[in-house]
Amino acid sequence: MSGAIDRLRETTSELRGRALWVVLGCLVCQMGLGLTYVKGGLAADLIEALGLTRTQFSTANLPQLAVQAIASPLIGLLAVRVGARRVLALSAAAFAAVFLFFSRIDGVAGFYVAIAGVGLCAAGMGDITVGHIVSLWVRRNRGLALGIAYAGSNLGGGVMAMLTGSVAASHGWRSGLLAVVPVALFVLLPAALFLVREPRARDGVRVPARSGGEPGGAIDASDEALTDAERALDLRAALRTRSFWILTLTLLSFFFYFTAILDHLVLFLVENGLPQDEARMRYGQAVGLGVVSKVAGGFLADRIRHDRAILYDYGLLAASSVVLLVMPGPGLVPLFVLAFGFSQAARDVVYPLVLGHCFGERYMAEIYGAMTLMLLPGGFLGPIFAAALRDRLGSYDVAFTTLAVLNVAAFALLFLLRDERGRRAIPR
C-alpha cells in the first residue's frame, strides 16, 4: 500500500500549489473551445431562422477553419512574447463580443462573420496557448497536466451544447447564443486573469529568457533544465530541421482523416445497416472518449519517452483506419470507436510533448502555431475528399483506403524524428 501511495505522490508531485491552480485555470479556459460546438447544436434553429440551405450552413466551416488556422502562428508568437495569460483573457472577452454579435445576425453574411469570429477566439483559447503555459510550469508530470487541461474542451463542448440548447428551447435561439456571454465574462475571463500566469523566479521553476534576450532568472534545481532551455530552437531554427516537416506533414494527415471521419462516420454506418440512433450513439462515444483518453494518454505518456508516445498514438490511429476498411462486421464498430476515440484525443496531449522533445519548450507555442496552419487544408479538404469519392463511386471504399494509406505513411515517418537541439538522432 505504501508503495502505491509513493507512486501516486510521484505521479502528481508537480501538480500542487500554484502549478495546480494554473492547470485548473487552463482547463476552464479550454472549455471555451466547447463554444465551437454551439453552431451544430443550434443547426435546425439557425437554418430555419436565417433561411439558410444546408450547403450554406456547412460552408461556414471554411471561414472558421481559415481564420483559426491563419491566426494560429500569431497566437503562438503572442503567447511567447506577451504571455499566455493575456492571450487567454483577450480571447475570453472577445468570445463575449462575438456571441453578442452572433445573437443579433439576420442573414448568411452575418452568420459567416460570427463563425469566423468564433474561429479566431478558439485559436486564442486553444491548444497552442494552453500547451505553452502548462509546459512552462510542469516538467516531470507534463503529460498528465496537459491531459487534464485539454479535457476542458470536451467538457466545455458538452456543457455549452446543453446550456445553449436548453435556453434556445424555452426562449429562442437568440437567447441561447446570448447565454454564452455571461459564461465568457464570468467564468472564462476570471479563470484567465486570476488562475493562469507565467512562472516567476520565486516559483522554483525555470523562467525562460524574454524575447529580447534578457535572462529569466533560472531557479530550477536541475542543471539539465537550464541546459534544455538554453538549447531550445526558435521557429526559424526549427524550420531548417527534418523533424519540423515530419510533424507538420503528420499533422496535416491527422486533420485530413479526423475531419473526414467526423463528417462521414454516421452516414457510413447508416449506409451499412446500422440504425440511425445507434450510429449517432457510436459517434458520440468516439467524441466523448476525449475526456478519459486525454487524461489517461497524458498519464501514460509521462511513463515512456515522448517520441515513443507519439508512435503509439499514431499507430493506434492508423489501426483505427484499417479497422474502418472491414466495418461494420461483428464487434468491429466498438473496436473502431475505442481506437479512433482514444487516439484522436490523445494526440492533443502527445503533440506538445514531442515538440518539447525535438525543439525544447521555450518556443513551442511559435512552432506549434506555424504547424497548425495545416488545419485549413486538412480540415477543409478531408470531408470534401471523402464526399466527392462517395458521390462519384457510390461507396466510401476508395476514400477510406486512401485515408488508411495516409495514416500508415504518417506513422512510418514518425520513426525519423530526432532531438534537433543537438542534431543527433534519437536512440532506439
Tab-separated table of C-alpha atoms in Angstrom:
chain	number	residue	atom	x	y	z
A	1	MET	CA	0.000	0.000	0.000
A	2	SER	CA	2.793	2.412	0.912
A	3	GLY	CA	4.457	1.721	-2.444
A	4	ALA	CA	1.255	2.597	-4.295
A	5	ILE	CA	0.916	5.804	-2.295
A	6	ASP	CA	4.519	6.731	-3.064
A	7	ARG	CA	3.933	6.155	-6.788
A	8	LEU	CA	0.795	8.298	-6.675
A	9	ARG	CA	2.719	11.090	-4.976
A	10	GLU	CA	5.424	10.889	-7.635
A	11	THR	CA	2.803	10.963	-10.387
A	12	THR	CA	1.320	14.188	-9.029
A	13	SER	CA	4.473	15.639	-7.470
A	14	GLU	CA	4.350	18.845	-9.536
A	15	LEU	CA	0.554	19.198	-9.582
A	16	ARG	CA	0.277	21.120	-6.365
A	17	GLY	CA	0.348	24.693	-5.181
A	18	ARG	CA	0.398	27.372	-7.844
A	19	ALA	CA	1.099	24.885	-10.644
A	20	LEU	CA	-2.137	23.028	-9.869
A	21	TRP	CA	-4.143	26.247	-9.978
A	22	VAL	CA	-2.603	27.126	-13.337
A	23	VAL	CA	-3.523	23.720	-14.772
A	24	LEU	CA	-7.091	24.027	-13.466
A	25	GLY	CA	-7.313	27.544	-14.874
A	26	CYS	CA	-6.198	26.225	-18.241
A	27	LEU	CA	-8.867	23.501	-18.040
A	28	VAL	CA	-11.537	26.178	-17.546
A	29	CYS	CA	-10.123	28.297	-20.375
A	30	GLN	CA	-10.102	25.276	-22.682
A	31	MET	CA	-13.828	24.962	-22.074
A	32	GLY	CA	-14.027	27.962	-24.380
A	33	LEU	CA	-13.210	25.614	-27.238
A	34	GLY	CA	-16.541	23.960	-26.493
A	35	LEU	CA	-18.182	27.071	-27.915
A	36	THR	CA	-17.256	25.822	-31.379
A	37	TYR	CA	-19.912	23.104	-30.868
A	38	VAL	CA	-22.721	25.628	-30.320
A	39	LYS	CA	-23.384	26.098	-34.041
A	40	GLY	CA	-24.031	22.408	-34.561
A	41	GLY	CA	-26.363	22.166	-31.586
A	42	LEU	CA	-28.493	25.049	-32.887
A	43	ALA	CA	-28.287	23.984	-36.539
A	44	ALA	CA	-32.019	23.486	-37.108
A	45	ASP	CA	-32.893	26.823	-35.464
A	46	LEU	CA	-30.271	28.758	-37.419
A	47	ILE	CA	-31.174	27.193	-40.767
A	48	GLU	CA	-34.869	27.973	-40.307
A	49	ALA	CA	-34.486	31.460	-38.836
A	50	LEU	CA	-31.840	32.703	-41.274
A	51	GLY	CA	-33.257	30.954	-44.333
A	52	LEU	CA	-30.051	29.009	-44.948
A	53	THR	CA	-29.616	25.985	-47.133
A	54	ARG	CA	-27.696	23.096	-45.630
A	55	THR	CA	-24.853	23.860	-48.016
A	56	GLN	CA	-24.696	27.462	-46.803
A	57	PHE	CA	-24.746	26.253	-43.211
A	58	SER	CA	-21.932	23.732	-43.744
A	59	THR	CA	-19.857	26.219	-45.747
A	60	ALA	CA	-19.418	28.193	-42.517
A	61	ASN	CA	-16.718	25.669	-41.626
A	62	LEU	CA	-14.450	27.343	-44.180
A	63	PRO	CA	-14.245	30.841	-42.607
A	64	GLN	CA	-13.926	29.298	-39.149
A	65	LEU	CA	-11.084	26.978	-40.157
A	66	ALA	CA	-9.397	29.650	-42.281
A	67	VAL	CA	-9.335	32.249	-39.516
A	68	GLN	CA	-8.368	29.705	-36.858
A	69	ALA	CA	-5.518	28.310	-38.945
A	70	ILE	CA	-4.172	31.654	-40.166
A	71	ALA	CA	-4.344	33.172	-36.676
A	72	SER	CA	-2.525	30.252	-35.034
A	73	PRO	CA	1.054	31.380	-35.850
A	74	LEU	CA	0.264	34.852	-34.496
A	75	ILE	CA	-1.303	33.354	-31.365
A	76	GLY	CA	1.821	31.274	-30.804
A	77	LEU	CA	4.040	34.326	-31.229
A	78	LEU	CA	1.936	36.383	-28.808
A	79	ALA	CA	1.905	33.596	-26.216
A	80	VAL	CA	5.711	33.661	-26.175
A	81	ARG	CA	6.197	37.425	-26.455
A	82	VAL	CA	3.388	38.929	-24.331
A	83	GLY	CA	2.301	35.925	-22.263
A	84	ALA	CA	-0.370	33.252	-22.457
A	85	ARG	CA	-2.416	34.877	-19.688
A	86	ARG	CA	-3.069	37.987	-21.766
A	87	VAL	CA	-3.890	35.963	-24.864
A	88	LEU	CA	-6.397	33.831	-22.944
A	89	ALA	CA	-8.002	36.847	-21.266
A	90	LEU	CA	-8.386	38.763	-24.535
A	91	SER	CA	-9.848	35.678	-26.195
A	92	ALA	CA	-12.406	35.232	-23.405
A	93	ALA	CA	-13.507	38.862	-23.702
A	94	ALA	CA	-13.636	38.513	-27.480
A	95	PHE	CA	-15.863	35.430	-27.151
A	96	ALA	CA	-18.403	37.566	-25.270
A	97	ALA	CA	-18.369	40.204	-28.017
A	98	VAL	CA	-18.617	37.612	-30.796
A	99	PHE	CA	-21.633	35.837	-29.287
A	100	LEU	CA	-23.337	39.148	-28.559
A	101	PHE	CA	-22.970	39.908	-32.278
A	102	PHE	CA	-23.963	36.335	-33.199
A	103	SER	CA	-27.275	36.710	-31.340
A	104	ARG	CA	-28.188	39.727	-33.496
A	105	ILE	CA	-27.431	38.441	-37.003
A	106	ASP	CA	-30.139	38.352	-39.668
A	107	GLY	CA	-28.574	36.696	-42.702
A	108	VAL	CA	-25.903	34.496	-44.176
A	109	ALA	CA	-23.222	37.223	-44.273
A	110	GLY	CA	-23.557	37.928	-40.557
A	111	PHE	CA	-23.567	34.199	-39.884
A	112	TYR	CA	-20.235	33.737	-41.651
A	113	VAL	CA	-18.685	36.732	-39.869
A	114	ALA	CA	-19.818	35.387	-36.490
A	115	ILE	CA	-18.447	31.913	-37.195
A	116	ALA	CA	-15.132	33.408	-38.332
A	117	GLY	CA	-15.025	35.279	-35.018
A	118	VAL	CA	-15.592	32.024	-33.154
A	119	GLY	CA	-12.615	30.563	-35.029
A	120	LEU	CA	-10.396	33.487	-34.028
A	121	CYS	CA	-11.325	33.201	-30.350
A	122	ALA	CA	-10.896	29.425	-30.440
A	123	ALA	CA	-7.356	29.883	-31.726
A	124	GLY	CA	-6.585	32.154	-28.771
A	125	MET	CA	-8.001	29.770	-26.166
A	126	GLY	CA	-6.797	26.628	-27.883
A	127	ASP	CA	-4.099	24.018	-27.578
A	128	ILE	CA	-1.232	26.327	-28.532
A	129	THR	CA	-1.679	28.843	-25.713
A	130	VAL	CA	-2.631	26.305	-23.064
A	131	GLY	CA	0.094	23.859	-24.092
A	132	HIS	CA	2.682	26.634	-23.866
A	133	ILE	CA	1.820	27.770	-20.357
A	134	VAL	CA	1.378	24.256	-18.930
A	135	SER	CA	4.744	23.217	-20.383
A	136	LEU	CA	6.444	26.124	-18.610
A	137	TRP	CA	5.025	25.084	-15.237
A	138	VAL	CA	5.249	21.292	-15.330
A	139	ARG	CA	8.108	19.030	-16.415
A	140	ARG	CA	8.000	15.523	-14.926
A	141	ASN	CA	4.191	15.256	-14.931
A	142	ARG	CA	3.658	17.292	-18.093
A	143	GLY	CA	1.656	14.645	-19.947
A	144	LEU	CA	-0.859	14.307	-17.123
A	145	ALA	CA	-1.063	18.093	-16.705
A	146	LEU	CA	-1.723	18.608	-20.420
A	147	GLY	CA	-4.314	15.836	-20.399
A	148	ILE	CA	-6.197	17.471	-17.533
A	149	ALA	CA	-6.072	20.914	-19.148
A	150	TYR	CA	-7.037	19.730	-22.627
A	151	ALA	CA	-10.003	17.752	-21.268
A	152	GLY	CA	-11.646	21.142	-20.781
A	153	SER	CA	-12.551	21.351	-24.468
A	154	ASN	CA	-14.554	18.118	-24.254
A	155	LEU	CA	-16.220	19.170	-21.009
A	156	GLY	CA	-16.992	22.577	-22.461
A	157	GLY	CA	-18.461	21.093	-25.612
A	158	GLY	CA	-20.964	19.038	-23.656
A	159	VAL	CA	-21.828	21.759	-21.145
A	160	MET	CA	-22.204	24.571	-23.675
A	161	ALA	CA	-24.232	22.491	-26.122
A	162	MET	CA	-26.665	21.585	-23.330
A	163	LEU	CA	-26.808	25.149	-21.977
A	164	THR	CA	-27.446	26.882	-25.294
A	165	GLY	CA	-29.813	24.139	-26.425
A	166	SER	CA	-31.954	24.289	-23.282
A	167	VAL	CA	-32.134	28.098	-23.333
A	168	ALA	CA	-32.968	28.080	-27.042
A	169	ALA	CA	-35.741	25.529	-26.494
A	170	SER	CA	-37.519	27.790	-23.998
A	171	HIS	CA	-36.559	31.309	-25.092
A	172	GLY	CA	-35.383	31.070	-28.711
A	173	TRP	CA	-32.021	30.679	-30.441
A	174	ARG	CA	-31.001	34.312	-29.923
A	175	SER	CA	-31.314	33.893	-26.162
A	176	GLY	CA	-29.416	30.629	-26.440
A	177	LEU	CA	-26.498	32.439	-28.052
A	178	LEU	CA	-26.725	35.297	-25.537
A	179	ALA	CA	-26.341	32.755	-22.722
A	180	VAL	CA	-22.709	32.363	-23.790
A	181	VAL	CA	-21.872	35.989	-22.935
A	182	PRO	CA	-22.021	35.696	-19.110
A	183	VAL	CA	-20.140	32.392	-19.282
A	184	ALA	CA	-17.330	34.091	-21.196
A	185	LEU	CA	-17.241	37.134	-18.903
A	186	PHE	CA	-17.772	35.497	-15.510
A	187	VAL	CA	-16.193	32.056	-15.959
A	188	LEU	CA	-13.592	32.084	-18.736
A	189	LEU	CA	-12.249	35.606	-18.194
A	190	PRO	CA	-11.719	35.312	-14.397
A	191	ALA	CA	-10.017	31.940	-14.886
A	192	ALA	CA	-7.577	33.525	-17.325
A	193	LEU	CA	-6.924	36.577	-15.154
A	194	PHE	CA	-6.724	35.020	-11.687
A	195	LEU	CA	-5.660	31.398	-12.164
A	196	VAL	CA	-3.301	31.466	-15.149
A	197	ARG	CA	0.047	33.231	-15.173
A	198	GLU	CA	3.599	32.696	-16.343
A	199	PRO	CA	6.049	31.256	-13.782
A	200	ARG	CA	8.267	33.629	-11.839
A	201	ALA	CA	11.692	33.094	-10.326
A	202	ARG	CA	10.291	32.555	-6.831
A	203	ASP	CA	8.039	29.738	-8.082
A	204	GLY	CA	11.063	27.435	-8.287
A	205	VAL	CA	10.771	26.649	-11.992
A	206	ARG	CA	12.852	27.706	-14.938
A	207	VAL	CA	11.842	31.201	-16.044
A	208	PRO	CA	12.713	31.460	-19.748
A	209	ALA	CA	14.546	34.427	-21.167
A	210	ARG	CA	12.377	37.104	-22.725
A	211	SER	CA	12.313	37.532	-26.461
A	212	GLY	CA	14.753	40.388	-26.160
A	213	GLY	CA	17.352	38.085	-24.660
A	214	GLU	CA	17.283	39.139	-21.005
A	215	PRO	CA	17.964	36.317	-18.597
A	216	GLY	CA	14.927	34.854	-16.989
A	217	GLY	CA	16.470	34.160	-13.596
A	218	ALA	CA	16.622	30.394	-13.606
A	219	ILE	CA	15.764	28.800	-10.310
A	220	ASP	CA	15.423	25.163	-11.148
A	221	ALA	CA	17.139	22.573	-9.059
A	222	SER	CA	18.268	20.752	-12.172
A	223	ASP	CA	21.167	21.919	-14.323
A	224	GLU	CA	19.644	19.874	-17.125
A	225	ALA	CA	16.563	22.116	-17.113
A	226	LEU	CA	18.775	25.162	-17.632
A	227	THR	CA	20.642	23.436	-20.448
A	228	ASP	CA	17.411	22.438	-22.173
A	229	ALA	CA	16.085	25.998	-22.019
A	230	GLU	CA	19.281	27.413	-23.473
A	231	ARG	CA	19.329	24.850	-26.299
A	232	ALA	CA	15.680	25.333	-27.326
A	233	LEU	CA	15.147	26.101	-31.019
A	234	ASP	CA	13.005	29.014	-32.141
A	235	LEU	CA	10.738	28.830	-35.186
A	236	ARG	CA	13.384	29.984	-37.644
A	237	ALA	CA	15.802	27.298	-36.499
A	238	ALA	CA	13.075	24.641	-36.360
A	239	LEU	CA	12.129	25.332	-39.987
A	240	ARG	CA	15.555	24.038	-41.028
A	241	THR	CA	15.070	20.650	-39.373
A	242	ARG	CA	13.556	17.472	-40.743
A	243	SER	CA	11.538	16.854	-37.574
A	244	PHE	CA	9.590	20.090	-38.107
A	245	TRP	CA	8.441	18.992	-41.552
A	246	ILE	CA	7.707	15.439	-40.434
A	247	LEU	CA	5.483	16.710	-37.632
A	248	THR	CA	3.833	19.247	-39.945
A	249	LEU	CA	3.004	16.612	-42.562
A	250	THR	CA	1.687	14.175	-39.973
A	251	LEU	CA	-0.473	16.943	-38.501
A	252	LEU	CA	-1.883	17.585	-41.988
A	253	SER	CA	-2.688	13.895	-42.425
A	254	PHE	CA	-4.336	13.825	-38.998
A	255	PHE	CA	-6.640	16.765	-39.718
A	256	PHE	CA	-7.484	15.259	-43.129
A	257	TYR	CA	-8.509	11.939	-41.538
A	258	PHE	CA	-10.107	13.328	-38.374
A	259	THR	CA	-12.456	15.795	-40.068
A	260	ALA	CA	-13.415	13.300	-42.771
A	261	ILE	CA	-14.463	10.794	-40.105
A	262	LEU	CA	-16.364	13.404	-38.091
A	263	ASP	CA	-18.433	14.353	-41.142
A	264	HIS	CA	-18.997	10.895	-42.598
A	265	LEU	CA	-18.955	8.293	-39.815
A	266	VAL	CA	-22.696	8.394	-39.120
A	267	LEU	CA	-23.521	8.397	-42.842
A	268	PHE	CA	-21.197	5.437	-43.430
A	269	LEU	CA	-22.627	3.401	-40.560
A	270	VAL	CA	-26.230	4.032	-41.618
A	271	GLU	CA	-25.398	3.089	-45.212
A	272	ASN	CA	-24.018	-0.200	-43.932
A	273	GLY	CA	-27.077	-1.191	-41.961
A	274	LEU	CA	-26.776	0.346	-38.505
A	275	PRO	CA	-29.905	2.086	-37.186
A	276	GLN	CA	-29.507	5.851	-37.165
A	277	ASP	CA	-29.856	6.088	-33.383
A	278	GLU	CA	-27.073	3.550	-32.873
A	279	ALA	CA	-24.863	5.291	-35.444
A	280	ARG	CA	-25.277	8.594	-33.615
A	281	MET	CA	-24.560	6.879	-30.302
A	282	ARG	CA	-21.302	5.439	-31.683
A	283	TYR	CA	-20.332	8.878	-32.980
A	284	GLY	CA	-20.996	10.385	-29.565
A	285	GLN	CA	-18.916	7.678	-27.908
A	286	ALA	CA	-15.970	8.347	-30.226
A	287	VAL	CA	-16.037	12.060	-29.421
A	288	GLY	CA	-16.911	11.617	-25.747
A	289	LEU	CA	-13.885	9.408	-25.095
A	290	GLY	CA	-11.834	12.599	-25.258
A	291	VAL	CA	-12.073	13.419	-21.555
A	292	VAL	CA	-10.844	9.998	-20.469
A	293	SER	CA	-8.296	9.493	-23.235
A	294	LYS	CA	-6.604	12.865	-22.765
A	295	VAL	CA	-6.039	12.312	-19.058
A	296	ALA	CA	-5.146	8.632	-19.480
A	297	GLY	CA	-2.962	9.366	-22.510
A	298	GLY	CA	-1.086	12.048	-20.619
A	299	PHE	CA	-0.625	9.764	-17.617
A	300	LEU	CA	0.826	7.024	-19.841
A	301	ALA	CA	2.997	9.443	-21.836
A	302	ASP	CA	4.751	10.513	-18.635
A	303	ARG	CA	5.987	6.941	-18.227
A	304	ILE	CA	7.600	6.497	-21.634
A	305	ARG	CA	9.826	8.540	-23.921
A	306	HIS	CA	7.795	11.187	-25.683
A	307	ASP	CA	8.990	10.150	-29.137
A	308	ARG	CA	7.601	6.688	-28.353
A	309	ALA	CA	4.314	8.164	-27.108
A	310	ILE	CA	3.535	9.740	-30.470
A	311	LEU	CA	4.422	6.485	-32.230
A	312	TYR	CA	1.969	4.559	-30.063
A	313	ASP	CA	-0.719	7.183	-30.641
A	314	TYR	CA	-0.324	7.325	-34.421
A	315	GLY	CA	-0.017	3.553	-34.542
A	316	LEU	CA	-3.418	3.286	-32.872
A	317	LEU	CA	-4.798	5.965	-35.207
A	318	ALA	CA	-3.548	4.012	-38.235
A	319	ALA	CA	-5.042	0.818	-36.801
A	320	SER	CA	-8.422	2.538	-36.486
A	321	SER	CA	-8.354	3.420	-40.190
A	322	VAL	CA	-7.553	-0.202	-41.078
A	323	VAL	CA	-10.479	-1.415	-38.944
A	324	LEU	CA	-12.661	1.065	-40.824
A	325	LEU	CA	-11.996	-0.827	-44.059
A	326	VAL	CA	-13.669	-4.006	-42.794
A	327	MET	CA	-16.516	-2.420	-40.827
A	328	PRO	CA	-19.235	-2.919	-39.816
A	329	GLY	CA	-18.503	-6.576	-39.073
A	330	PRO	CA	-19.382	-8.133	-35.710
A	331	GLY	CA	-17.574	-6.383	-32.875
A	332	LEU	CA	-15.660	-4.070	-35.207
A	333	VAL	CA	-17.693	-0.905	-34.636
A	334	PRO	CA	-16.921	-0.780	-30.878
A	335	LEU	CA	-13.284	-1.585	-31.690
A	336	PHE	CA	-13.109	1.325	-34.131
A	337	VAL	CA	-14.808	3.679	-31.675
A	338	LEU	CA	-12.273	2.777	-28.985
A	339	ALA	CA	-9.207	3.056	-31.253
A	340	PHE	CA	-10.299	6.239	-33.021
A	341	GLY	CA	-11.793	7.918	-29.956
A	342	PHE	CA	-8.713	7.338	-27.809
A	343	SER	CA	-6.057	8.149	-30.420
A	344	GLN	CA	-7.634	11.307	-31.870
A	345	ALA	CA	-7.991	12.914	-28.439
A	346	ALA	CA	-4.672	11.689	-27.018
A	347	ARG	CA	-2.919	13.296	-29.990
A	348	ASP	CA	-3.725	16.691	-28.460
A	349	VAL	CA	-1.568	15.712	-25.486
A	350	VAL	CA	1.352	13.928	-27.139
A	351	TYR	CA	1.994	16.586	-29.802
A	352	PRO	CA	3.159	19.291	-27.370
A	353	LEU	CA	5.231	16.646	-25.593
A	354	VAL	CA	7.073	15.586	-28.738
A	355	LEU	CA	7.544	19.226	-29.772
A	356	GLY	CA	9.308	19.810	-26.471
A	357	HIS	CA	11.335	16.651	-27.042
A	358	CYS	CA	12.502	17.753	-30.504
A	359	PHE	CA	12.837	21.531	-30.089
A	360	GLY	CA	12.560	22.377	-26.370
A	361	GLU	CA	9.685	24.144	-24.616
A	362	ARG	CA	10.780	27.783	-24.854
A	363	TYR	CA	9.399	28.467	-28.350
A	364	MET	CA	6.886	25.629	-28.515
A	365	ALA	CA	3.916	27.970	-28.992
A	366	GLU	CA	5.523	29.644	-32.016
A	367	ILE	CA	6.416	26.312	-33.598
A	368	TYR	CA	3.058	24.676	-32.878
A	369	GLY	CA	1.259	27.753	-34.174
A	370	ALA	CA	3.074	27.547	-37.501
A	371	MET	CA	2.275	23.837	-37.818
A	372	THR	CA	-1.390	24.469	-37.072
A	373	LEU	CA	-1.725	26.198	-40.433
A	374	MET	CA	-2.328	22.628	-41.631
A	375	LEU	CA	-5.775	22.815	-40.028
A	376	LEU	CA	-7.043	24.760	-43.049
A	377	PRO	CA	-6.123	22.410	-45.911
A	378	GLY	CA	-6.530	19.248	-43.852
A	379	GLY	CA	-9.741	20.202	-42.084
A	380	PHE	CA	-11.398	21.643	-45.178
A	381	LEU	CA	-10.320	19.103	-47.794
A	382	GLY	CA	-10.705	15.891	-45.771
A	383	PRO	CA	-14.528	15.874	-45.660
A	384	ILE	CA	-14.775	17.104	-49.270
A	385	PHE	CA	-12.410	14.373	-50.475
A	386	ALA	CA	-14.457	11.636	-48.795
A	387	ALA	CA	-17.755	13.109	-50.009
A	388	ALA	CA	-16.592	13.526	-53.612
A	389	LEU	CA	-15.379	9.932	-53.912
A	390	ARG	CA	-18.537	8.619	-52.243
A	391	ASP	CA	-20.764	10.565	-54.650
A	392	ARG	CA	-18.747	9.542	-57.697
A	393	LEU	CA	-18.153	5.865	-56.879
A	394	GLY	CA	-21.187	5.050	-54.757
A	395	SER	CA	-19.229	3.884	-51.699
A	396	TYR	CA	-16.580	5.025	-49.236
A	397	ASP	CA	-14.184	2.175	-50.089
A	398	VAL	CA	-11.625	4.168	-52.099
A	399	ALA	CA	-11.800	7.189	-49.789
A	400	PHE	CA	-11.255	5.148	-46.632
A	401	THR	CA	-8.495	3.088	-48.243
A	402	THR	CA	-6.690	6.319	-49.129
A	403	LEU	CA	-7.080	7.556	-45.551
A	404	ALA	CA	-5.635	4.297	-44.226
A	405	VAL	CA	-2.619	4.568	-46.548
A	406	LEU	CA	-2.008	8.162	-45.415
A	407	ASN	CA	-2.199	7.163	-41.754
A	408	VAL	CA	0.225	4.273	-42.189
A	409	ALA	CA	2.634	6.567	-44.085
A	410	ALA	CA	2.417	9.178	-41.314
A	411	PHE	CA	3.128	6.502	-38.714
A	412	ALA	CA	6.221	5.392	-40.659
A	413	LEU	CA	7.513	8.972	-40.981
A	414	LEU	CA	7.449	9.437	-37.217
A	415	PHE	CA	10.243	6.883	-36.818
A	416	LEU	CA	12.560	9.533	-38.333
A	417	LEU	CA	12.016	12.080	-35.551
A	418	ARG	CA	15.081	13.183	-33.601
A	419	ASP	CA	16.154	15.648	-30.942
A	420	GLU	CA	17.001	18.580	-33.186
A	421	ARG	CA	18.602	20.661	-30.450
A	422	GLY	CA	21.726	18.544	-30.612
A	423	ARG	CA	21.348	17.461	-34.267
A	424	ARG	CA	21.572	13.865	-33.128
A	425	ALA	CA	19.229	11.002	-33.850
A	426	ILE	CA	17.046	9.756	-31.045
A	427	PRO	CA	18.441	6.407	-29.859
A	428	ARG	CA	16.137	3.474	-30.417
